[in-house]
Tab-separated table of C-alpha atoms in Angstrom:
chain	number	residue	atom	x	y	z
A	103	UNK	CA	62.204	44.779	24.612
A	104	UNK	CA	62.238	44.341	20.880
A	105	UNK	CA	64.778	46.390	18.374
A	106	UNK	CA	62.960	47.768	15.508
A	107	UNK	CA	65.484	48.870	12.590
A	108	UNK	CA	64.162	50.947	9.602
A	109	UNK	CA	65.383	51.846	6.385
A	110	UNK	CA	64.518	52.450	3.064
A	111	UNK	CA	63.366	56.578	3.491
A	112	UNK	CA	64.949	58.939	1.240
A	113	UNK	CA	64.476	61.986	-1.392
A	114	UNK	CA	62.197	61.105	-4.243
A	115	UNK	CA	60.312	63.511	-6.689
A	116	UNK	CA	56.241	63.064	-6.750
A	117	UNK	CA	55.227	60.220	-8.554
A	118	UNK	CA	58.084	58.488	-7.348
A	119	UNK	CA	58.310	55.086	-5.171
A	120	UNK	CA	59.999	53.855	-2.089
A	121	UNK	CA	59.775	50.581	-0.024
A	122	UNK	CA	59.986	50.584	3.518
A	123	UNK	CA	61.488	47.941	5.934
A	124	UNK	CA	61.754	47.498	9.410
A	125	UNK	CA	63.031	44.313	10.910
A	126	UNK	CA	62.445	43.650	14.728
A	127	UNK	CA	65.059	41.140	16.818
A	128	UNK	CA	65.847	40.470	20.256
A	129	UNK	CA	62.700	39.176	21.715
A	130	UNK	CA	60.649	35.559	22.142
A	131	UNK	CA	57.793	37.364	22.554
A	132	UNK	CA	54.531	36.570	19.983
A	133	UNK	CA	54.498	39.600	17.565
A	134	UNK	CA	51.298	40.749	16.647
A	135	UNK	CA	49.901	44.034	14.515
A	136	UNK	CA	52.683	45.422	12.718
A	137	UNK	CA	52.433	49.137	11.416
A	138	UNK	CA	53.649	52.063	9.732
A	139	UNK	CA	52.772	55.765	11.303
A	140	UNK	CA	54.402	59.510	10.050
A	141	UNK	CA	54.590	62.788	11.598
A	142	UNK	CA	55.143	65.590	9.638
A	143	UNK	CA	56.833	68.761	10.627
A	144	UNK	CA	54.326	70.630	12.918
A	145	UNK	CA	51.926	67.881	12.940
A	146	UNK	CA	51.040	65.033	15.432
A	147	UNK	CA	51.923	61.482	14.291
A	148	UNK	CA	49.172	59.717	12.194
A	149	UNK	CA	48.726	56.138	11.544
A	150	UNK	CA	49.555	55.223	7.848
A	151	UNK	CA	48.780	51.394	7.646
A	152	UNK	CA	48.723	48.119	9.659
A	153	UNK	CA	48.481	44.763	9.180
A	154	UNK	CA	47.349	42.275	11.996
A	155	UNK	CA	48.802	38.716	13.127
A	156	UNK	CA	45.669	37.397	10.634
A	157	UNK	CA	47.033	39.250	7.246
A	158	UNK	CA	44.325	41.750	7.794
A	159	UNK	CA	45.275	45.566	6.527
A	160	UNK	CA	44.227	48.962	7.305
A	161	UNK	CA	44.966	52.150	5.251
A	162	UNK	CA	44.275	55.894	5.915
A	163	UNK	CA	42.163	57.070	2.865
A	164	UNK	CA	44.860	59.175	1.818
A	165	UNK	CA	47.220	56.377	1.085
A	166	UNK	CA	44.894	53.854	-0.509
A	167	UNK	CA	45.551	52.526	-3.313
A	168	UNK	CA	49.042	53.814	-3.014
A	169	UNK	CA	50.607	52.213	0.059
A	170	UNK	CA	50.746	48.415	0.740
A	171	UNK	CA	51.786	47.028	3.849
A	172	UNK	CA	53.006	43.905	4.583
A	173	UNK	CA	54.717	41.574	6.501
A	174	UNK	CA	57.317	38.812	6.427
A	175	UNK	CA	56.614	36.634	9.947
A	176	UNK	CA	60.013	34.368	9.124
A	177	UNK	CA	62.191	37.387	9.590
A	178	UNK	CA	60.338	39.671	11.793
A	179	UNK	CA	60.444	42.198	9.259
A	180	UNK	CA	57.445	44.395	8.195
A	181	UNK	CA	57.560	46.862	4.762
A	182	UNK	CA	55.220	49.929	3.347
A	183	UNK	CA	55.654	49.962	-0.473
A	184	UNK	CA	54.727	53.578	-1.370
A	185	UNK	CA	53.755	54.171	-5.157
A	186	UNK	CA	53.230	57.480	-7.000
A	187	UNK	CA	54.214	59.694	-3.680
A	188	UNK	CA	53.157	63.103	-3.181
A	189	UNK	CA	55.129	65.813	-0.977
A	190	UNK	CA	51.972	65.882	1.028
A	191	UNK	CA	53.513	62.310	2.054
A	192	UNK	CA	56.901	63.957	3.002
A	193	UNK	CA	56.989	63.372	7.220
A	194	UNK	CA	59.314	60.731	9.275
A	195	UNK	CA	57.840	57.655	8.992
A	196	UNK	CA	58.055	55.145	12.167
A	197	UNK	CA	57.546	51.345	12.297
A	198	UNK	CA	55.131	49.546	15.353
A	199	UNK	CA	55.546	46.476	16.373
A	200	UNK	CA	52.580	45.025	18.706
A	201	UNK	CA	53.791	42.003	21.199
A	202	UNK	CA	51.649	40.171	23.841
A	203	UNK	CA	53.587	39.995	27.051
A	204	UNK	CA	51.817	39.453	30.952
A	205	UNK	CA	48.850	39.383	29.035
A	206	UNK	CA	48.684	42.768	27.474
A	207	UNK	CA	49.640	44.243	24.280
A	208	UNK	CA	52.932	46.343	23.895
A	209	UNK	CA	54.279	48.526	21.521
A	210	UNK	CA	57.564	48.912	20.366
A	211	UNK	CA	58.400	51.765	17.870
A	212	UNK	CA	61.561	52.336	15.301
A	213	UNK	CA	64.022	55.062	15.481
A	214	UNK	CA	62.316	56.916	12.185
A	215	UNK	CA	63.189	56.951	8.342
A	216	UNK	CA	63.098	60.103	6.421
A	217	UNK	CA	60.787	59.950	3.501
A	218	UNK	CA	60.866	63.656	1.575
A	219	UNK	CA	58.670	64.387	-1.531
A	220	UNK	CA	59.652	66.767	-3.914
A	221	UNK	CA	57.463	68.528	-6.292
């Protein structure tokens, strides 16, 4: 199915910012929702954001007004800009990529990008 490649994670201190990409290829297949989701050590993965095939977004609470995601349809490629970061926000973040295909909804997931706060 569809390649999703991430970057952008790294070591920041708290109050620090860091963009997030993740650019899908190799499929003709409509994209749909594209989203961001973390796991942190010892927890289960969370959603962080999404945006739909509309422009519509979604945000945990603990991220709002920090985290914007959005998406760039002309190269496949969706990004989570992450202002004043907290170590609370320190986890492997993952990109989602939604595509119809036989008339269902699939989802395709990156390989994971580091993202470590320090205090």
């Amino acid at each position: 199915q569809v390649q999703l490649v991430e970057s952008g994670g790294g070591l920041v201190q708290a109050g620090g910012s860091l963009r997030l990409s993740c650019a899908a290829s190799g499929s003709t297949f409509s994209i749909d929702a594209m989203g961001w989701h973390r796991q942190a050590p010892g927890k289960q993965r969370e959603l962080v954001a999404t945006v739909t095939s509309t422009g519509n977004t979604y945000y945990i609470d603990s991220v709002k007004g920090r985290f914007t995601i959005s998406r760039d349809n002309a190269k496949n490629t969706v990004y989570l800009q992450m202002n004043s970061l907290k170590p609370e926000d320190t986890a492997v973040y993952f990109c989602r990529v939604d595509l119809s295909k036989y008339g269902s909804i699939w989802s395709n997931w990156g390989q994971g990008t580091q993202v470590t706060v320090s205090s």
